[in-house]
Coordinates of C-alpha atoms and ligand atoms in Angstrom, one line a residue:
M1 CA 16.4 -14.0 238.2
Q2 CA 13.3 -15.7 239.6
R3 CA 10.4 -16.7 237.3
E4 CA 7.7 -16.4 240.1
T5 CA 8.5 -12.7 240.5
M6 CA 8.6 -12.2 236.9
V7 CA 5.1 -13.8 236.3
R8 CA 3.7 -11.6 239.1
T9 CA 5.2 -8.5 237.9
V10 CA 3.6 -9.0 234.5
R11 CA 0.4 -10.1 236.1
E12 CA 0.1 -7.0 238.5
R13 CA 1.3 -4.1 236.2
Q14 CA -1.7 -2.2 235.1
E15 CA 0.3 0.5 233.3
P16 CA 1.5 0.1 229.7
W17 CA 5.0 -1.1 229.4
D18 CA 7.2 1.3 227.3
I19 CA 8.5 -1.6 225.3
V20 CA 7.4 -5.4 225.2
V21 CA 9.8 -7.6 223.4
I22 CA 8.8 -10.8 221.9
G23 CA 11.5 -13.5 221.5
G24 CA 14.4 -14.1 224.1
G25 CA 17.3 -14.9 221.7
A26 CA 20.3 -12.6 221.2
T27 CA 18.3 -9.9 219.3
G28 CA 15.5 -9.7 221.8
A29 CA 18.0 -10.0 224.8
G30 CA 19.9 -7.2 223.2
V31 CA 16.9 -5.0 222.8
A32 CA 15.8 -5.6 226.6
V33 CA 19.2 -4.7 227.8
D34 CA 19.3 -1.5 225.9
A35 CA 15.8 -0.4 226.7
A36 CA 16.2 -1.1 230.4
A37 CA 19.6 0.5 230.5
R38 CA 18.1 3.6 229.0
G39 CA 15.5 3.6 231.9
L40 CA 12.5 2.4 229.9
S41 CA 10.1 -0.1 231.4
V42 CA 10.5 -3.3 229.5
A43 CA 9.1 -6.8 229.6
L44 CA 10.4 -9.7 227.4
L45 CA 8.6 -12.7 226.5
E46 CA 10.2 -16.0 225.2
A47 CA 8.4 -19.0 224.2
H48 CA 10.6 -21.5 225.5
D49 CA 13.8 -21.4 227.6
F50 CA 16.0 -18.4 226.8
G51 CA 18.3 -19.1 223.9
K52 CA 16.4 -22.1 222.7
G53 CA 16.3 -20.9 219.1
T54 CA 19.1 -20.0 216.8
S55 CA 21.3 -18.2 219.6
S56 CA 22.6 -21.2 221.3
R57 CA 23.3 -23.1 218.0
S58 CA 26.0 -20.7 216.3
T59 CA 29.5 -21.5 215.5
K60 CA 30.5 -19.7 218.6
L61 CA 32.5 -16.9 216.6
V62 CA 32.4 -13.2 217.5
H63 CA 33.8 -12.1 214.2
G64 CA 33.7 -9.5 211.5
G65 CA 33.2 -12.3 208.9
V66 CA 36.0 -12.9 206.5
R67 CA 33.6 -14.2 204.1
Y68 CA 31.7 -11.0 203.9
L69 CA 35.0 -9.4 203.0
E70 CA 35.2 -11.5 200.1
Q71 CA 31.7 -10.5 199.1
G72 CA 32.8 -6.8 199.3
N73 CA 30.7 -5.8 202.2
I74 CA 33.1 -3.4 203.9
S75 CA 30.7 -1.7 206.2
L76 CA 29.3 -4.9 207.4
V77 CA 32.8 -6.1 208.2
M78 CA 33.8 -3.0 209.9
S79 CA 30.7 -2.6 212.0
A80 CA 31.0 -6.4 213.1
L81 CA 34.6 -6.0 213.9
K82 CA 33.9 -3.1 216.0
E83 CA 31.2 -5.0 217.9
R84 CA 33.7 -7.9 218.4
G85 CA 36.1 -5.4 220.2
L86 CA 33.0 -4.1 222.3
M87 CA 31.9 -7.5 223.2
R88 CA 35.2 -8.6 224.6
Q89 CA 35.5 -5.4 226.4
N90 CA 32.2 -5.8 228.3
A91 CA 32.0 -9.3 228.7
P92 CA 35.8 -10.4 228.9
H93 CA 34.8 -13.5 230.9
L94 CA 32.8 -14.8 228.0
V95 CA 34.5 -13.5 224.7
H96 CA 38.2 -14.1 224.0
D97 CA 40.4 -14.0 221.1
L98 CA 41.4 -16.9 219.1
A99 CA 44.2 -17.7 216.6
F100 CA 43.0 -19.1 213.3
V101 CA 45.2 -20.9 210.7
V102 CA 44.3 -20.9 207.2
P103 CA 46.3 -23.8 205.7
N104 CA 47.8 -23.3 202.1
Y105 CA 48.1 -26.3 199.6
S106 CA 48.5 -24.1 196.4
W107 CA 50.9 -21.6 195.6
W108 CA 48.5 -18.9 195.1
E109 CA 46.8 -19.2 198.8
A110 CA 49.5 -17.5 200.7
P111 CA 49.6 -14.3 198.8
F112 CA 45.7 -14.3 198.3
Y113 CA 44.6 -15.1 201.8
G114 CA 47.6 -13.1 203.3
I115 CA 46.7 -9.9 201.5
G116 CA 42.7 -10.5 202.4
L117 CA 43.6 -11.0 206.1
K118 CA 45.7 -7.9 206.2
M119 CA 42.7 -6.1 205.0
Y120 CA 40.7 -7.7 207.7
D121 CA 43.3 -6.4 210.3
L122 CA 43.0 -3.0 208.7
L123 CA 39.3 -2.7 209.0
A124 CA 39.4 -3.6 212.7
G125 CA 41.5 -0.4 213.3
K126 CA 41.7 0.1 217.2
Y127 CA 39.5 -2.9 217.8
G128 CA 42.0 -5.2 216.4
F129 CA 42.7 -8.6 218.1
G130 CA 46.2 -9.3 216.7
A131 CA 48.1 -9.0 213.5
S132 CA 47.9 -11.6 210.8
K133 CA 51.0 -13.3 209.3
L134 CA 52.2 -15.8 206.9
L135 CA 53.6 -19.0 208.3
S136 CA 56.0 -21.5 207.0
K137 CA 55.0 -25.2 206.8
E138 CA 56.9 -25.9 209.9
E139 CA 55.2 -23.0 211.7
T140 CA 51.8 -24.1 210.4
L141 CA 52.2 -27.6 211.7
R142 CA 53.5 -26.5 215.0
R143 CA 50.3 -24.5 215.4
V144 CA 47.9 -27.3 214.3
P145 CA 49.8 -30.5 214.5
A146 CA 46.7 -32.4 213.3
L147 CA 47.0 -31.0 209.7
E148 CA 47.6 -33.3 206.8
P149 CA 51.2 -32.3 206.0
N150 CA 51.1 -33.8 202.5
E151 CA 51.5 -31.0 199.9
L152 CA 51.0 -28.4 202.7
R153 CA 53.0 -25.2 201.7
G154 CA 52.4 -23.2 204.6
G155 CA 49.6 -21.0 206.1
V156 CA 48.4 -17.8 207.2
V157 CA 47.5 -17.0 211.1
Y158 CA 44.7 -14.4 211.8
Y159 CA 42.8 -13.5 215.0
D160 CA 39.1 -13.4 215.7
G161 CA 36.8 -13.8 218.7
Q162 CA 35.3 -16.8 220.4
F163 CA 32.4 -17.1 222.9
D164 CA 29.8 -19.4 224.6
D165 CA 26.6 -18.2 222.8
A166 CA 24.1 -19.6 225.3
R167 CA 25.9 -18.5 228.3
L168 CA 26.2 -14.8 226.9
L169 CA 22.4 -15.1 226.3
I170 CA 21.8 -16.1 230.0
H171 CA 24.0 -13.1 231.1
L172 CA 22.5 -10.7 228.8
M173 CA 19.0 -11.7 230.4
M174 CA 20.5 -11.3 233.8
T175 CA 21.9 -7.8 232.6
A176 CA 18.6 -6.7 231.6
A177 CA 16.9 -8.0 234.7
D178 CA 19.8 -6.1 236.7
H179 CA 18.7 -2.9 235.1
G180 CA 15.0 -3.5 236.0
A181 CA 13.6 -5.4 233.0
T182 CA 11.1 -8.3 233.4
V183 CA 12.1 -11.3 231.5
L184 CA 9.9 -14.4 231.3
N185 CA 10.6 -17.7 229.7
Y186 CA 8.0 -20.4 228.8
C187 CA 5.6 -17.7 227.9
P188 CA 4.9 -17.5 224.3
A189 CA 3.2 -14.3 222.9
T190 CA -0.1 -15.6 221.5
G191 CA -1.6 -12.6 219.9
L192 CA -1.3 -8.6 219.4
T193 CA -4.0 -6.3 220.7
L194 CA -4.8 -3.3 218.5
D195 CA -6.4 0.0 219.4
A196 CA -9.4 1.6 217.5
D197 CA -7.0 3.2 214.9
G198 CA -5.5 -0.5 214.1
Y199 CA -2.3 0.1 216.1
V200 CA -0.8 -2.4 218.3
N201 CA -1.2 -1.6 221.9
G202 CA -0.4 -4.9 223.7
V203 CA 0.5 -8.5 223.7
T204 CA -1.5 -11.5 224.9
A205 CA 0.6 -14.3 226.3
C206 CA 0.2 -17.6 228.0
D207 CA 2.2 -18.9 230.9
V208 CA 3.1 -22.5 229.8
E209 CA 3.6 -23.7 233.1
T210 CA 0.2 -22.9 234.6
G211 CA -1.8 -22.1 231.5
E212 CA -2.8 -18.6 232.8
A213 CA -3.6 -16.0 230.1
L214 CA -1.7 -12.7 230.5
L215 CA -2.1 -9.3 228.9
L216 CA 0.7 -6.9 228.7
K217 CA -0.2 -3.3 227.6
A218 CA 2.5 -1.8 225.7
R219 CA 3.6 1.6 224.1
M220 CA 5.7 -0.2 221.6
V221 CA 6.0 -3.9 220.7
V222 CA 9.4 -5.1 219.3
N223 CA 9.2 -8.5 217.5
A224 CA 12.5 -10.1 217.8
T225 CA 11.6 -13.7 217.0
G226 CA 14.2 -14.7 214.3
I227 CA 13.0 -17.4 212.1
F228 CA 9.5 -16.9 213.7
T229 CA 9.4 -13.1 212.7
D230 CA 6.8 -13.5 209.9
S231 CA 4.4 -15.5 212.1
V232 CA 4.5 -12.8 214.8
R233 CA 3.9 -10.0 212.1
H234 CA 0.8 -12.2 210.8
M235 CA -0.7 -11.8 214.3
A236 CA -1.3 -8.0 213.5
D237 CA -1.7 -8.5 209.7
P238 CA -2.4 -11.9 208.2
K239 CA -1.6 -10.6 204.8
A240 CA 1.7 -9.1 205.5
E241 CA 4.4 -10.3 203.0
D242 CA 7.2 -12.4 204.5
I243 CA 10.4 -10.6 205.0
V244 CA 12.7 -13.7 206.4
V245 CA 13.9 -16.7 204.7
T246 CA 15.6 -19.7 206.6
S247 CA 18.7 -21.5 206.1
Q248 CA 20.2 -24.4 208.3
G249 CA 23.6 -24.9 209.4
I250 CA 25.0 -27.8 211.3
H251 CA 28.0 -28.6 213.4
L252 CA 29.8 -31.7 214.5
V253 CA 31.6 -31.9 217.9
F254 CA 34.7 -34.2 218.3
D255 CA 37.1 -34.9 221.0
R256 CA 39.8 -32.3 221.2
S257 CA 42.4 -34.8 219.9
F258 CA 41.2 -34.2 216.5
L259 CA 42.5 -30.6 216.5
R260 CA 45.2 -31.0 219.2
S261 CA 45.7 -27.3 219.4
D262 CA 44.3 -24.2 220.9
T263 CA 44.4 -22.6 217.5
A264 CA 41.4 -23.0 215.1
L265 CA 41.3 -24.1 211.6
M266 CA 39.7 -22.2 208.8
V267 CA 39.2 -23.7 205.4
P268 CA 38.3 -20.9 203.1
R269 CA 36.7 -22.6 200.4
T270 CA 34.9 -25.9 200.6
S271 CA 33.5 -27.9 197.7
D272 CA 30.3 -25.7 197.9
G273 CA 32.0 -22.5 198.1
R274 CA 31.6 -21.9 201.8
I275 CA 34.0 -21.5 204.8
L276 CA 34.5 -24.3 207.1
F277 CA 35.8 -23.9 210.7
V278 CA 37.3 -26.2 213.1
I279 CA 37.5 -24.6 216.6
P280 CA 38.5 -25.5 220.1
W281 CA 35.6 -25.0 222.3
H282 CA 35.1 -26.3 226.0
G283 CA 37.8 -28.8 225.5
H284 CA 36.2 -30.3 222.4
A285 CA 36.6 -29.6 218.6
V286 CA 33.6 -28.2 216.8
A287 CA 33.4 -28.5 213.0
G288 CA 31.0 -26.4 210.8
T289 CA 28.9 -25.2 209.2
T290 CA 26.6 -25.9 206.2
D291 CA 23.9 -23.7 204.4
T292 CA 20.9 -25.6 203.4
P293 CA 17.6 -23.6 202.6
V294 CA 14.8 -24.9 204.8
D295 CA 10.9 -24.2 204.2
A296 CA 9.6 -24.2 207.7
P297 CA 10.9 -22.6 210.9
S298 CA 11.6 -25.1 213.9
L299 CA 12.8 -24.8 217.3
E300 CA 14.6 -28.1 217.1
P301 CA 15.9 -28.5 213.5
R302 CA 17.3 -31.9 212.4
P303 CA 20.5 -32.3 210.7
L304 CA 20.4 -33.8 207.2
E305 CA 22.7 -36.8 206.6
E306 CA 24.2 -35.1 203.5
E307 CA 25.2 -32.2 205.8
I308 CA 26.8 -34.7 208.2
D309 CA 28.7 -36.4 205.3
F310 CA 29.8 -33.0 204.0
I311 CA 31.5 -32.0 207.0
L312 CA 33.0 -35.3 207.6
E313 CA 34.2 -35.5 204.0
T314 CA 35.6 -31.8 204.0
A315 CA 37.4 -32.2 207.3
S316 CA 38.9 -35.5 206.2
R317 CA 40.8 -33.7 203.5
F318 CA 42.8 -31.6 206.1
F319 CA 43.4 -34.1 209.0
V320 CA 46.1 -36.7 209.4
R321 CA 43.5 -38.8 211.3
P322 CA 40.1 -38.3 209.3
P323 CA 37.2 -38.2 211.6
T324 CA 34.3 -40.9 211.1
R325 CA 30.7 -40.8 212.1
K326 CA 31.9 -42.9 215.2
D327 CA 34.0 -40.0 216.5
V328 CA 31.0 -37.6 216.5
L329 CA 30.2 -36.9 220.2
A330 CA 27.3 -34.5 219.2
V331 CA 25.6 -32.9 216.1
Y332 CA 23.5 -29.8 216.3
A333 CA 21.6 -27.7 213.8
G334 CA 20.6 -24.0 213.8
L335 CA 18.4 -22.0 211.6
R336 CA 19.5 -18.5 210.3
P337 CA 17.0 -15.9 210.1
L338 CA 17.9 -14.0 206.8
V339 CA 16.5 -11.0 205.3
K340 CA 14.8 -12.0 202.0
G341 CA 16.7 -11.3 198.7
E342 CA 17.8 -12.6 195.4
G343 CA 20.1 -15.7 194.9
K344 CA 21.4 -18.5 197.1
T345 CA 20.9 -18.2 201.0
S346 CA 24.8 -18.2 201.3
A347 CA 24.8 -15.0 199.3
L348 CA 22.1 -13.2 201.2
S349 CA 23.1 -10.3 203.3
R350 CA 24.0 -10.6 207.0
D351 CA 23.0 -7.1 207.5
H352 CA 20.0 -6.4 210.0
L353 CA 16.7 -5.2 209.0
I354 CA 14.5 -2.9 210.8
H355 CA 10.8 -3.0 209.6
V356 CA 7.6 -1.3 210.7
D357 CA 4.4 -2.7 209.8
N358 CA 1.2 -0.6 209.3
S359 CA 0.1 -1.7 212.7
G360 CA 3.2 0.0 214.2
L361 CA 4.6 -3.5 215.2
L362 CA 8.6 -3.1 215.1
T363 CA 10.4 -5.9 213.8
I364 CA 14.3 -6.5 214.1
T365 CA 15.8 -9.4 212.2
G366 CA 18.6 -10.7 210.4
G367 CA 22.1 -9.6 211.4
K368 CA 24.2 -12.1 213.7
W369 CA 25.2 -12.7 217.0
T370 CA 28.3 -10.5 217.0
T371 CA 26.2 -7.5 215.9
Y372 CA 23.5 -7.9 218.6
R373 CA 24.3 -4.7 220.5
H374 CA 24.3 -2.6 217.5
M375 CA 21.1 -4.1 216.2
A376 CA 19.5 -3.3 219.7
E377 CA 20.5 0.2 219.5
D378 CA 19.0 0.7 216.3
A379 CA 15.7 -1.1 217.3
V380 CA 15.4 1.0 220.5
D381 CA 16.3 4.4 218.7
H382 CA 13.4 3.5 216.3
A383 CA 11.1 2.4 219.2
I384 CA 11.7 5.8 221.0
T385 CA 10.7 7.6 218.1
L386 CA 7.6 5.8 216.9
G387 CA 6.4 5.0 220.6
K388 CA 7.2 8.8 221.6
L389 CA 9.3 7.3 224.4
K390 CA 11.5 9.4 226.7
D391 CA 14.6 9.8 224.5
T392 CA 18.0 8.7 226.3
P393 CA 21.3 8.2 224.6
C394 CA 22.1 4.4 224.3
P395 CA 24.8 3.5 227.1
T396 CA 25.6 0.0 226.0
K397 CA 28.9 0.7 224.3
D398 CA 30.5 0.6 227.7
L399 CA 28.0 -1.4 229.8
K400 CA 29.3 -4.3 231.5
I401 CA 27.5 -7.5 230.9
H402 CA 26.4 -9.6 234.1
G403 CA 29.4 -11.6 235.4
Y404 CA 31.8 -9.2 234.1
T405 CA 35.4 -9.8 235.7
Q406 CA 39.1 -9.5 234.5
D407 CA 40.0 -12.2 236.8
F408 CA 38.3 -15.3 235.1
A409 CA 41.5 -17.3 234.3
A410 CA 41.7 -18.2 238.1
L411 CA 38.0 -19.5 237.8
G412 CA 38.8 -22.9 236.2
S413 CA 35.9 -24.7 234.6
L414 CA 33.6 -22.1 236.2
D415 CA 35.2 -19.3 234.2
V416 CA 32.2 -18.7 231.8
Y417 CA 30.0 -17.6 235.0
G418 CA 32.5 -14.7 235.6
S419 CA 31.7 -13.0 239.0
D420 CA 29.0 -15.6 239.5
A421 CA 31.4 -18.4 239.9
E422 CA 32.0 -17.4 243.7
A423 CA 28.3 -18.1 244.4
I424 CA 28.5 -21.5 242.8
R425 CA 31.6 -22.4 244.4
T426 CA 29.9 -21.5 247.9
L427 CA 27.1 -23.8 246.9
A428 CA 29.6 -26.5 246.2
K429 CA 30.9 -26.5 249.7
D430 CA 28.2 -29.0 250.4
P431 CA 29.8 -32.1 249.1
A432 CA 26.7 -33.2 247.4
L433 CA 26.7 -30.4 245.2
A434 CA 30.4 -30.6 244.5
V435 CA 29.8 -34.0 242.6
Q436 CA 30.9 -34.1 239.1
L437 CA 27.8 -35.1 237.0
H438 CA 29.8 -37.0 234.4
P439 CA 33.5 -38.1 234.1
D440 CA 33.8 -36.8 230.6
L441 CA 32.5 -33.3 231.2
P442 CA 33.4 -30.8 234.0
Y443 CA 29.8 -29.9 235.2
I444 CA 29.1 -30.1 238.9
A445 CA 25.8 -30.4 240.7
A446 CA 26.1 -27.0 242.1
E447 CA 25.8 -25.5 238.5
V448 CA 22.3 -27.1 238.2
V449 CA 21.1 -25.9 241.5
W450 CA 22.4 -22.4 240.5
A451 CA 20.8 -22.5 237.0
A452 CA 17.4 -23.3 238.8
R453 CA 17.9 -20.6 241.6
A454 CA 19.4 -17.7 239.7
E455 CA 19.0 -18.3 236.0
M456 CA 15.4 -19.7 235.4
A457 CA 16.2 -23.0 234.2
R458 CA 12.9 -25.1 234.3
T459 CA 13.7 -28.3 232.8
V460 CA 16.4 -31.0 232.3
E461 CA 16.9 -29.8 228.6
D462 CA 17.5 -26.1 230.1
A463 CA 20.2 -27.3 232.3
L464 CA 22.0 -29.5 230.0
A465 CA 21.6 -27.7 226.6
R466 CA 22.0 -24.0 227.5
H467 CA 23.0 -23.5 231.2
T468 CA 25.6 -26.1 231.0
R469 CA 26.6 -27.2 227.3
A470 CA 26.5 -30.9 228.0
L471 CA 24.1 -31.9 225.2
F472 CA 26.1 -29.9 222.6
L473 CA 29.5 -31.3 223.6
N474 CA 28.6 -35.0 224.2
A475 CA 25.0 -36.5 223.7
N476 CA 25.7 -39.6 225.4
A477 CA 27.2 -38.1 228.5
A478 CA 24.3 -35.6 228.5
M479 CA 21.7 -38.7 228.5
A480 CA 23.6 -40.3 231.4
M481 CA 23.5 -37.1 233.3
A482 CA 19.5 -36.7 232.8
E483 CA 18.3 -38.4 236.0
P484 CA 20.7 -36.8 238.5
V485 CA 19.9 -33.4 236.9
A486 CA 16.1 -34.1 237.1
R487 CA 16.6 -35.0 240.8
L488 CA 18.4 -31.7 241.5
L489 CA 15.9 -29.6 239.6
A490 CA 12.9 -31.4 241.2
A491 CA 14.3 -30.6 244.7
E492 CA 14.7 -26.9 243.8
L493 CA 11.5 -26.5 241.8
G494 CA 9.3 -28.5 244.1
R495 CA 8.5 -31.4 241.5
D496 CA 7.7 -34.9 242.3
E497 CA 8.7 -38.4 241.0
A498 CA 6.4 -38.4 237.9
W499 CA 7.9 -35.1 236.8
I500 CA 11.3 -36.6 237.1
A501 CA 10.5 -39.5 235.0
A502 CA 8.7 -37.7 232.5
Q503 CA 11.7 -35.1 232.2
V504 CA 14.2 -37.8 231.9
E505 CA 12.3 -39.6 229.0
E506 CA 11.5 -36.4 227.3
F507 CA 15.3 -35.4 227.4
R508 CA 16.5 -38.7 226.4
A509 CA 14.2 -38.6 223.2
L510 CA 15.4 -35.1 222.4
A511 CA 19.2 -36.1 222.9
E512 CA 18.8 -39.0 220.4
Q513 CA 18.6 -36.2 217.7
Y514 CA 22.1 -35.0 218.8
R515 CA 23.8 -38.5 218.4
V516 CA 25.2 -39.7 215.0
V517 CA 24.8 -43.3 214.6
Ligands
FAD601 C1 24.6 -22.5 212.1 C2 24.6 -21.1 212.4 C3 26.0 -20.5 212.9 C4 26.0 -19.3 213.2 N1 27.3 -18.8 213.6 C5 27.4 -17.6 214.1 C6 28.7 -17.1 214.5 O1 29.6 -17.9 214.8 N2 28.8 -15.8 214.9 C7 27.6 -14.9 214.9 O2 27.9 -13.8 215.2 N3 26.6 -15.4 214.4 C8 26.4 -16.6 213.9 N4 25.1 -17.0 213.6 C9 24.0 -16.0 213.6 C10 23.3 -15.9 215.0 O3 23.4 -17.1 215.6 C11 21.9 -15.2 214.7 O4 21.9 -14.2 213.9 C12 21.3 -15.1 216.1 O5 21.5 -16.1 216.9 C13 19.8 -14.8 215.9 O6 19.2 -14.3 217.1 P1 17.7 -14.1 217.1 O7 17.4 -13.7 218.6 O8 17.3 -13.2 216.0 O9 17.0 -15.4 216.9 P2 16.7 -16.7 217.9 O10 17.9 -17.0 218.8 O11 16.2 -17.7 217.2 O12 15.6 -16.1 219.0 C14 14.2 -16.0 218.7 C15 13.3 -16.6 219.8 O13 12.0 -16.1 219.6 C16 11.2 -17.0 220.3 N5 9.8 -16.9 219.8 C17 9.3 -17.3 218.6 N6 8.0 -17.0 218.6 C18 7.6 -16.4 219.8 C19 6.4 -16.2 220.4 N7 5.4 -16.1 219.9 N8 6.5 -15.7 221.6 C20 7.8 -15.6 222.4 N9 8.8 -16.0 221.8 C21 8.9 -16.6 220.6 C22 12.1 -18.3 219.8 O14 11.6 -19.3 220.8 C23 13.5 -17.8 220.0 O15 14.1 -18.2 221.1 C24 25.1 -18.5 213.2 C25 23.8 -18.9 212.8 C26 23.6 -20.1 212.5 C27 22.4 -20.8 212.2

């Protein structure tokens, strides 16, 4: 993917696009992949880097949602479990199964969670990831040796999926581009154009890098802007009633030694009635999450002190070595776009919503990462009907995601790139690009060059937050990597010393928010 080519294509196109997608998170990327794979002409606009919003800030689970089972939402769980299976099938380099242990400290927990998780297995049907089973105390400690043994009675093990969210997002953009979509980052939609009857027939946008104003004529516009859904709807109708509420969740990242295991821990009922996960991820342990209602959407939400304390306090009850603030290598926050309803945000449905405004603007929102494909299919089916577009069946159930390979185990720390790993290895034949950028993280210079050349990374933040996950794993290490990364990008993008200095300063200021002091 090359940004210059994408901008040129948008600028030069006179014909209306079949679909213009606003928003480059999981939802928008899914729509672009689906529409392009059906042979429709599609352009996607993202205001920042692809995945800058919620889609790089998840718990990294590909799951049916054990919690929704407890809420009795069987159809949501079944549909998500099926999508979980399809995601692993179509992106095996990025989605894999993970064992979770639910520790039991009370007599009733083994039968209660044991039965619930058997139901979870049952609902997965042919898309199952492995059978749950009851564990003795010894088996539980063998699987998660870091667990507090005092009063532990045993546990239940069950299986779900795990992934790298930002990496899958980048590979979805590449999949869309492979099928002919034009995807453009750093290009916010600034307005919607209406025809004489008041129907949306195009999008105005601005190339942030040059200030150039762009106009994209469109047969259908799909609003996939997550927590920003209502602000885009207001571009066509300032009086439109809001349909989305926002809730924040944070995660703390620790050294892997806190978990000392390839098995994740699931605490089914925290003091606020939620689930807490501690999962192994990229050689670290990630603990989360919280559910705090938030008034205003933000691309860079800030974790609250009470959220940090809550996770530390809850985790402390389950580990022999209680984690403290000093042990936190990174903290990150994300905002859920939830479809408005009654009651607490934690009780709001995770089902998705398709909404059509009087202007014909089609909005797709809610849902979750795991269900992005199904959401996209639904949105494009609606767009075809409303926009009178060529009707072709959805092909994405079996569509391989960019990077697809079954041989990812041999790729070492480059496994998440799948079939692209070979190209990065070739770059790394140059000794200068084989250099590891920080001793605590596996990333090499060739990955940054690849991000700029093939994945449209434009800034130090893009390279360190999403194209590699350095910022999410270890904020201090990411800060130390900023200057060499800025130099690598400057060489690729033709930038000068002033750009390097500004990028390093900007990134370090941002990374401060990912540290816990
Ligand atoms: C803490 C937390 C944990 C989660 N964990 C999981 C999990 O483990 N598994 C799971 O399945 N789901 C999980 N989710 C849910 C999942 O992450 C979200 O449902 C999903 O990422 C939402 O994607 P989206 O594309 O709708 O929104 P986003 O990713 O926010 O994308 C919207 C994009 O629109 C862009 N945008 C906004 N305005 C404009 C404009 N005017 N022009 C152009 N672009 C614009 C934004 O920059 C943004 O990139 C979690 C969510 C949170 C908050």
